[in-house]
PDB file of C-alpha atoms in Angstrom:
ATOM      1  CA  MET A   1     -15.476  72.334  87.889  1.00 65.00           C
ATOM      2  CA  GLY A   2     -16.917  74.398  91.109  1.00 87.00           C
ATOM      3  CA  MET A   3     -17.710  78.123  91.540  1.00 94.00           C
ATOM      4  CA  LYS A   4     -17.408  79.576  94.978  1.00 96.00           C
ATOM      5  CA  VAL A   5     -19.879  81.553  96.261  1.00 97.00           C
ATOM      6  CA  LEU A   6     -20.813  83.488  99.263  1.00 97.00           C
ATOM      7  CA  ILE A   7     -24.671  82.183 101.028  1.00 97.00           C
ATOM      8  CA  TYR A   8     -25.754  85.419 102.877  1.00 97.00           C
ATOM      9  CA  ASN A   9     -27.785  85.046 106.300  1.00 97.00           C
ATOM     10  CA  ALA A  10     -27.179  81.180 106.654  1.00 97.00           C
ATOM     11  CA  ASP A  11     -28.596  81.188 110.344  1.00 96.00           C
ATOM     12  CA  GLY A  12     -27.186  84.655 110.514  1.00 96.00           C
ATOM     13  CA  LEU A  13     -23.999  84.269 109.037  1.00 96.00           C
ATOM     14  CA  THR A  14     -22.230  84.247 105.620  1.00 96.00           C
ATOM     15  CA  ILE A  15     -21.032  81.108 104.427  1.00 96.00           C
ATOM     16  CA  PRO A  16     -18.209  80.609 101.878  1.00 95.00           C
ATOM     17  CA  VAL A  17     -19.274  77.348  99.507  1.00 96.00           C
ATOM     18  CA  GLU A  18     -18.007  75.622  96.522  1.00 96.00           C
ATOM     19  CA  ILE A  19     -21.103  74.664  94.555  1.00 96.00           C
ATOM     20  CA  GLU A  20     -22.080  73.327  90.846  1.00 94.00           C
ATOM     21  CA  PRO A  21     -24.834  75.721  90.011  1.00 93.00           C
ATOM     22  CA  GLY A  22     -28.098  74.166  90.006  1.00 95.00           C
ATOM     23  CA  LEU A  23     -26.223  70.863  91.205  1.00 97.00           C
ATOM     24  CA  PRO A  24     -27.786  69.825  95.026  1.00 97.00           C
ATOM     25  CA  PHE A  25     -25.287  69.802  97.632  1.00 97.00           C
ATOM     26  CA  ARG A  26     -24.766  69.464 101.364  1.00 97.00           C
ATOM     27  CA  PHE A  27     -22.552  71.256 103.159  1.00 97.00           C
ATOM     28  CA  ARG A  28     -21.453  71.088 106.991  1.00 97.00           C
ATOM     29  CA  CYS A  29     -19.585  74.071 109.217  1.00 94.00           C
ATOM     30  CA  ASP A  30     -18.625  72.676 112.679  1.00 93.00           C
ATOM     31  CA  GLU A  31     -18.961  74.979 115.401  1.00 94.00           C
ATOM     32  CA  GLU A  32     -15.424  75.741 115.344  1.00 94.00           C
ATOM     33  CA  GLU A  33     -15.100  77.057 112.306  1.00 92.00           C
ATOM     34  CA  CYS A  34     -18.176  78.911 112.397  1.00 92.00           C
ATOM     35  CA  GLY A  35     -19.120  79.875 116.033  1.00 93.00           C
ATOM     36  CA  LYS A  36     -21.793  77.543 115.537  1.00 95.00           C
ATOM     37  CA  ALA A  37     -22.737  74.380 114.025  1.00 95.00           C
ATOM     38  CA  VAL A  38     -23.887  75.149 110.564  1.00 97.00           C
ATOM     39  CA  VAL A  39     -25.937  72.665 107.930  1.00 97.00           C
ATOM     40  CA  ILE A  40     -26.591  73.831 104.767  1.00 98.00           C
ATOM     41  CA  GLU A  41     -28.188  71.310 102.057  1.00 98.00           C
ATOM     42  CA  GLY A  42     -29.853  72.707  98.447  1.00 98.00           C
ATOM     43  CA  VAL A  43     -29.079  73.865  95.218  1.00 98.00           C
ATOM     44  CA  VAL A  44     -27.847  77.573  94.630  1.00 97.00           C
ATOM     45  CA  ARG A  45     -29.159  78.269  91.198  1.00 97.00           C
ATOM     46  CA  HIS A  46     -29.529  81.426  88.828  1.00 96.00           C
ATOM     47  CA  ALA A  47     -32.699  83.666  89.346  1.00 96.00           C
ATOM     48  CA  ASP A  48     -33.954  86.825  87.629  1.00 96.00           C
ATOM     49  CA  GLU A  49     -33.133  90.225  88.598  1.00 93.00           C
ATOM     50  CA  GLU A  50     -36.742  90.890  90.590  1.00 96.00           C
ATOM     51  CA  GLU A  51     -36.614  87.164  92.425  1.00 97.00           C
ATOM     52  CA  PHE A  52     -32.804  88.272  93.627  1.00 96.00           C
ATOM     53  CA  THR A  53     -33.967  91.340  94.583  1.00 96.00           C
ATOM     54  CA  LYS A  54     -36.765  90.246  97.002  1.00 97.00           C
ATOM     55  CA  ILE A  55     -34.847  87.702  98.277  1.00 97.00           C
ATOM     56  CA  LEU A  56     -32.295  90.164  98.819  1.00 96.00           C
ATOM     57  CA  GLU A  57     -34.847  92.385 100.911  1.00 97.00           C
ATOM     58  CA  GLU A  58     -36.886  89.591 102.848  1.00 97.00           C
ATOM     59  CA  THR A  59     -33.233  89.092 103.650  1.00 96.00           C
ATOM     60  CA  VAL A  60     -32.546  92.343 105.093  1.00 97.00           C
ATOM     61  CA  GLU A  61     -36.019  92.597 106.972  1.00 97.00           C
ATOM     62  CA  GLU A  62     -35.233  89.276 108.889  1.00 95.00           C
ATOM     63  CA  ASN A  63     -31.656  90.427 109.489  1.00 96.00           C
ATOM     64  CA  PRO A  64     -30.714  94.171 109.455  1.00 96.00           C
ATOM     65  CA  ASP A  65     -27.229  93.455 109.869  1.00 94.00           C
ATOM     66  CA  PHE A  66     -27.287  92.445 106.080  1.00 95.00           C
ATOM     67  CA  ALA A  67     -28.131  95.644 104.560  1.00 94.00           C
ATOM     68  CA  ARG A  68     -24.575  95.984 102.714  1.00 91.00           C
ATOM     69  CA  ILE A  69     -25.554  93.067 100.641  1.00 93.00           C
ATOM     70  CA  ARG A  70     -28.007  95.695  98.618  1.00 93.00           C
ATOM     71  CA  GLU A  71     -24.598  96.843  97.060  1.00 90.00           C
ATOM     72  CA  ILE A  72     -24.645  93.467  95.228  1.00 90.00           C
ATOM     73  CA  ALA A  73     -24.469  94.664  91.674  1.00 87.00           C
ATOM     74  CA  ALA A  74     -24.311  90.693  89.962  1.00 88.00           C
ATOM     75  CA  ARG A  75     -28.038  90.190  91.282  1.00 90.00           C
ATOM     76  CA  ASN A  76     -28.521  86.306  89.477  1.00 94.00           C
ATOM     77  CA  LEU A  77     -27.598  83.635  92.285  1.00 97.00           C
ATOM     78  CA  ILE A  78     -29.861  82.205  95.127  1.00 98.00           C
ATOM     79  CA  PHE A  79     -29.776  79.179  97.449  1.00 98.00           C
ATOM     80  CA  GLU A  80     -32.879  77.361  98.140  1.00 98.00           C
ATOM     81  CA  GLY A  81     -33.158  74.147 100.520  1.00 98.00           C
ATOM     82  CA  LYS A  82     -32.607  74.051 104.142  1.00 98.00           C
ATOM     83  CA  VAL A  83     -30.163  75.664 106.466  1.00 98.00           C
ATOM     84  CA  ASN A  84     -30.119  73.477 110.184  1.00 97.00           C
ATOM     85  CA  GLY A  85     -33.159  72.080 109.298  1.00 97.00           C
ATOM     86  CA  ARG A  86     -34.905  75.357 108.225  1.00 97.00           C
ATOM     87  CA  GLU A  87     -36.447  75.874 104.594  1.00 98.00           C
ATOM     88  CA  VAL A  88     -34.984  78.740 102.914  1.00 98.00           C
ATOM     89  CA  ILE A  89     -34.421  80.968 100.172  1.00 98.00           C
ATOM     90  CA  LEU A  90     -31.374  83.065 100.229  1.00 98.00           C
ATOM     91  CA  PRO A  91     -29.089  85.685  98.438  1.00 98.00           C
ATOM     92  CA  VAL A  92     -25.834  84.121  96.908  1.00 97.00           C
ATOM     93  CA  GLU A  93     -22.810  85.740  95.491  1.00 96.00           C
ATOM     94  CA  SER A  94     -19.824  84.578  93.574  1.00 95.00           C
ATOM     95  CA  PHE A  95     -16.480  85.444  94.951  1.00 94.00           C
ATOM     96  CA  ASP A  96     -15.286  86.819  91.940  1.00 93.00           C
ATOM     97  CA  ASP A  97     -17.965  89.072  92.220  1.00 93.00           C
ATOM     98  CA  PHE A  98     -17.553  89.719  95.644  1.00 92.00           C
ATOM     99  CA  ALA A  99     -13.937  90.728  95.099  1.00 89.00           C
ATOM    100  CA  LYS A 100     -14.595  92.855  92.389  1.00 89.00           C
ATOM    101  CA  ARG A 101     -17.314  95.084  94.391  1.00 81.00           C
ATOM    102  CA  PHE A 102     -14.879  95.085  97.593  1.00 82.00           C
ATOM    103  CA  LEU A 103     -12.144  96.102  95.138  1.00 83.00           C
ATOM    104  CA  ASP A 104     -14.275  98.654  93.764  1.00 76.00           C
ATOM    105  CA  GLY A 105     -14.918 100.132  96.812  1.00 70.00           C
ATOM    106  CA  VAL A 106     -11.493 100.662  98.062  1.00 69.00           C
ATOM    107  CA  LEU A 107     -10.482 101.824  94.677  1.00 69.00           C
ATOM    108  CA  VAL A 108     -13.576 104.560  95.151  1.00 64.00           C
ATOM    109  CA  LEU A 109     -12.573 105.421  97.984  1.00 59.00           C
ATOM    110  CA  LYS A 110      -8.588 106.080  97.567  1.00 54.00           C
ATOM    111  CA  SER A 111      -9.369 108.241  94.637  1.00 47.00           C
TER     112      SER A 111
END
């Protein structure tokens, strides 16, 4: 069964994809859907927190627009592969973890 995840800073975008952790995949988002054509090919795999944090900080350093992803609590998934032909390693968050983080933030603001 597939898992829905967000891949952060894929050519400057956050791209939602359905993957099987550890299995190679190819995903294409056309210009109409993403604002520009993006081809992602590689694998989403588990990482330890230290490796994830390193990848996350490198991502934020390269693209400060992604500073909010420092709030990711479940620091255990990364994408390794190519985005539009460029070799990358990027932080990934499951939809479930993103939804929980988002709802926690909303609920904290209301109380």
